[in-house]
Amino acid sequence: MIKIEFLLDEINYGEIADTLIPVIIGRLSEREDSGKLIQILNSLDKLPGAIAKTALNTLPESVKEEAAVYFLEKYKDKMMEFINTFAEENQIQAEVSGIRITKEAKDFYNR
């Protein structure tokens, strides 16, 4: 087995707000400890696009990163399918069997 890691950085959360906010609201609604955050995001979803994007960009970085993890978790099956299709089309005899998505603290090695 081989492990490959991708680090995402410099994410423009405002530009993906229209897609990101509904996904986050759905995921956070399932959690008991997300009361205040879910209220903020519910209000963002009702705002016009430009205002919602600006508001999303003003959230603390840790909240935005957690939101991105939720968003990517929702689509990880599609990402695996895409990678496996790419491998098959390029005659690479390998299959992605799982993707783990986590939020990591920035440090010297993650720049």
Coordinates of N, CA, C and O in Angstrom, one line a residue, residues 4-71:
I4 N -0.5 8.7 -0.4 CA -0.3 9.9 -1.0 C -1.0 11.0 -0.3 O -2.2 10.9 -0.1
E5 N -0.4 12.1 0.0 CA -1.1 13.2 0.7 C -1.1 14.4 -0.2 O -0.1 14.8 -0.8
F6 N -2.2 15.1 -0.1 CA -2.4 16.4 -0.8 C -2.7 17.4 0.3 O -3.5 17.2 1.1
L7 N -2.0 18.6 0.3 CA -2.3 19.6 1.2 C -3.0 20.8 0.4 O -2.5 21.2 -0.6
L8 N -4.2 21.2 0.9 CA -4.9 22.3 0.2 C -4.6 23.5 1.0 O -4.8 23.5 2.2
D9 N -4.3 24.6 0.4 CA -4.0 25.8 1.0 C -4.5 27.0 0.1 O -4.8 26.8 -1.0
E10 N -4.6 28.1 0.7 CA -5.0 29.3 -0.1 C -6.4 29.1 -0.7 O -6.6 29.4 -1.9
I11 N -7.3 28.5 0.1 CA -8.7 28.2 -0.4 C -9.5 29.5 -0.4 O -9.5 30.3 0.6
N12 N -10.1 29.9 -1.5 CA -11.0 31.1 -1.6 C -12.4 30.6 -1.2 O -13.2 30.3 -2.0
Y13 N -12.7 30.7 0.1 CA -13.9 30.2 0.7 C -15.1 31.0 0.1 O -16.2 30.5 -0.1
G14 N -14.9 32.3 -0.1 CA -16.0 33.2 -0.6 C -16.5 32.7 -2.0 O -17.6 32.8 -2.3
E15 N -15.5 32.3 -2.8 CA -15.9 31.9 -4.2 C -16.7 30.6 -4.3 O -17.4 30.3 -5.2
I16 N -16.5 29.8 -3.2 CA -17.3 28.5 -3.2 C -18.4 28.5 -2.2 O -19.0 27.5 -1.9
A17 N -18.8 29.7 -1.8 CA -19.8 29.9 -0.7 C -21.1 29.3 -1.2 O -21.8 28.7 -0.4
D18 N -21.6 29.5 -2.4 CA -22.9 29.0 -2.9 C -23.0 27.5 -2.7 O -24.0 26.9 -2.4
T19 N -21.9 26.8 -2.9 CA -21.8 25.3 -2.8 C -21.5 24.9 -1.4 O -22.1 24.0 -0.8
L20 N -20.6 25.6 -0.7 CA -20.1 25.3 0.6 C -21.2 25.4 1.7 O -21.3 24.6 2.5
I21 N -21.9 26.5 1.7 CA -22.8 26.8 2.8 C -23.9 25.8 3.0 O -24.1 25.3 4.1
P22 N -24.6 25.4 2.0 CA -25.6 24.4 2.2 C -25.1 23.0 2.7 O -25.7 22.3 3.5
V23 N -23.9 22.6 2.2 CA -23.3 21.4 2.6 C -22.9 21.5 4.1 O -23.2 20.5 4.9
I24 N -22.4 22.6 4.5 CA -22.0 22.7 5.9 C -23.2 22.7 6.8 O -23.2 22.1 7.9
I25 N -24.2 23.4 6.4 CA -25.4 23.5 7.2 C -26.0 22.1 7.4 O -26.4 21.7 8.5
G26 N -26.0 21.3 6.3 CA -26.5 19.9 6.4 C -25.7 19.1 7.4 O -26.2 18.3 8.2
R27 N -24.4 19.2 7.3 CA -23.5 18.4 8.1 C -23.6 18.8 9.6 O -23.6 18.0 10.5
L28 N -23.5 20.1 9.8 CA -23.5 20.6 11.2 C -24.9 20.4 11.9 O -24.9 20.3 13.1
S29 N -25.9 20.3 11.1 CA -27.3 20.1 11.7 C -27.3 18.7 12.4 O -28.1 18.6 13.3
E30 N -26.4 17.8 12.0 CA -26.4 16.5 12.6 C -25.6 16.5 14.0 O -25.7 15.6 14.7
R31 N -24.9 17.6 14.3 CA -24.1 17.7 15.5 C -24.8 18.4 16.6 O -25.5 19.4 16.3
E32 N -24.6 18.0 17.8 CA -25.3 18.6 18.9 C -24.5 19.9 19.4 O -25.1 20.8 19.9
D33 N -23.2 20.0 19.1 CA -22.4 21.1 19.6 C -22.3 22.2 18.6 O -21.4 23.1 18.8
S34 N -23.1 22.3 17.6 CA -22.9 23.3 16.6 C -23.9 24.5 16.6 O -24.1 25.1 15.6
G35 N -24.6 24.7 17.7 CA -25.7 25.6 17.8 C -25.3 27.0 17.2 O -26.0 27.5 16.3
K36 N -24.3 27.7 17.8 CA -24.0 29.1 17.3 C -23.5 29.1 15.9 O -23.9 29.9 15.1
L37 N -22.7 28.1 15.5 CA -22.2 28.1 14.2 C -23.3 27.9 13.2 O -23.3 28.5 12.1
I38 N -24.2 27.0 13.5 CA -25.3 26.7 12.5 C -26.2 27.9 12.4 O -26.7 28.2 11.3
Q39 N -26.4 28.7 13.4 CA -27.1 29.9 13.3 C -26.5 30.9 12.4 O -27.1 31.5 11.5
I40 N -25.2 31.0 12.5 CA -24.4 32.0 11.6 C -24.5 31.5 10.2 O -24.8 32.3 9.3
L41 N -24.3 30.2 9.9 CA -24.4 29.7 8.6 C -25.8 29.8 8.0 O -25.9 30.0 6.8
N42 N -26.8 29.5 8.8 CA -28.2 29.6 8.3 C -28.4 31.1 7.8 O -29.1 31.3 6.8
S43 N -27.9 32.0 8.5 CA -28.1 33.4 8.1 C -27.4 33.7 6.9 O -27.8 34.5 6.0
L44 N -26.2 33.1 6.7 CA -25.4 33.3 5.4 C -26.1 32.8 4.2 O -26.1 33.4 3.1
D45 N -26.8 31.6 4.4 CA -27.5 31.0 3.3 C -28.6 31.8 2.7 O -29.0 31.7 1.6
K46 N -29.2 32.7 3.6 CA -30.3 33.5 3.2 C -29.9 34.9 2.6 O -30.7 35.6 2.1
L47 N -28.6 35.2 2.7 CA -28.1 36.5 2.2 C -27.8 36.4 0.7 O -27.6 35.3 0.1
P48 N -27.9 37.5 0.0 CA -27.5 37.6 -1.4 C -26.1 37.1 -1.6 O -25.3 37.2 -0.7
G49 N -25.8 36.5 -2.7 CA -24.5 35.9 -3.0 C -23.3 36.6 -2.5 O -22.4 36.1 -1.8
A50 N -23.1 37.9 -2.9 CA -21.9 38.7 -2.6 C -21.8 38.9 -1.1 O -20.7 38.8 -0.6
I51 N -22.9 39.1 -0.5 CA -22.8 39.4 1.0 C -22.5 38.1 1.7 O -21.7 38.1 2.6
A52 N -23.0 37.0 1.3 CA -22.7 35.7 1.9 C -21.2 35.3 1.7 O -20.6 34.8 2.6
K53 N -20.7 35.6 0.5 CA -19.3 35.4 0.3 C -18.4 36.2 1.2 O -17.4 35.7 1.8
T54 N -18.8 37.5 1.3 CA -18.0 38.4 2.2 C -18.1 37.9 3.6 O -17.1 37.8 4.3
A55 N -19.3 37.5 4.1 CA -19.4 37.1 5.5 C -18.7 35.8 5.7 O -18.1 35.6 6.8
L56 N -18.7 34.9 4.8 CA -18.0 33.6 4.9 C -16.5 33.9 5.0 O -15.8 33.3 5.8
N57 N -16.0 34.8 4.3 CA -14.6 35.1 4.3 C -14.2 35.8 5.6 O -13.0 35.7 6.0
T58 N -15.1 36.3 6.4 CA -14.8 37.0 7.7 C -14.8 36.0 8.8 O -14.4 36.3 9.9
L59 N -15.3 34.8 8.6 CA -15.3 33.8 9.7 C -13.9 33.4 10.1 O -13.0 33.5 9.2
P60 N -13.6 33.0 11.3 CA -12.3 32.6 11.7 C -11.8 31.5 10.8 O -12.5 30.6 10.4
E61 N -10.4 31.5 10.6 CA -9.8 30.5 9.7 C -10.1 29.1 10.2 O -10.4 28.2 9.3
S62 N -10.2 28.8 11.5 CA -10.4 27.5 12.0 C -11.8 27.0 11.6 O -12.0 25.8 11.2
V63 N -12.8 27.9 11.6 CA -14.2 27.6 11.2 C -14.2 27.3 9.7 O -14.9 26.3 9.3
K64 N -13.5 28.1 8.9 CA -13.5 27.9 7.5 C -12.9 26.6 7.1 O -13.3 25.9 6.2
E65 N -11.8 26.3 7.8 CA -11.1 25.0 7.5 C -12.0 23.8 7.9 O -12.0 22.8 7.2
E66 N -12.7 23.9 9.0 CA -13.6 22.8 9.4 C -14.7 22.7 8.4 O -15.1 21.6 8.0
A67 N -15.2 23.8 7.9 CA -16.2 23.8 6.8 C -15.7 23.1 5.6 O -16.4 22.3 4.9
A68 N -14.5 23.4 5.2 CA -13.9 22.8 4.0 C -13.7 21.3 4.2 O -14.0 20.5 3.2
V69 N -13.4 20.8 5.4 CA -13.3 19.4 5.7 C -14.7 18.8 5.5 O -14.8 17.7 4.8
Y70 N -15.7 19.4 6.0 CA -17.1 18.8 5.8 C -17.4 18.7 4.3 O -18.0 17.8 3.9
F71 N -17.1 19.8 3.6 CA -17.4 19.9 2.2 C -16.7 18.8 1.4 O -17.3 18.0 0.6

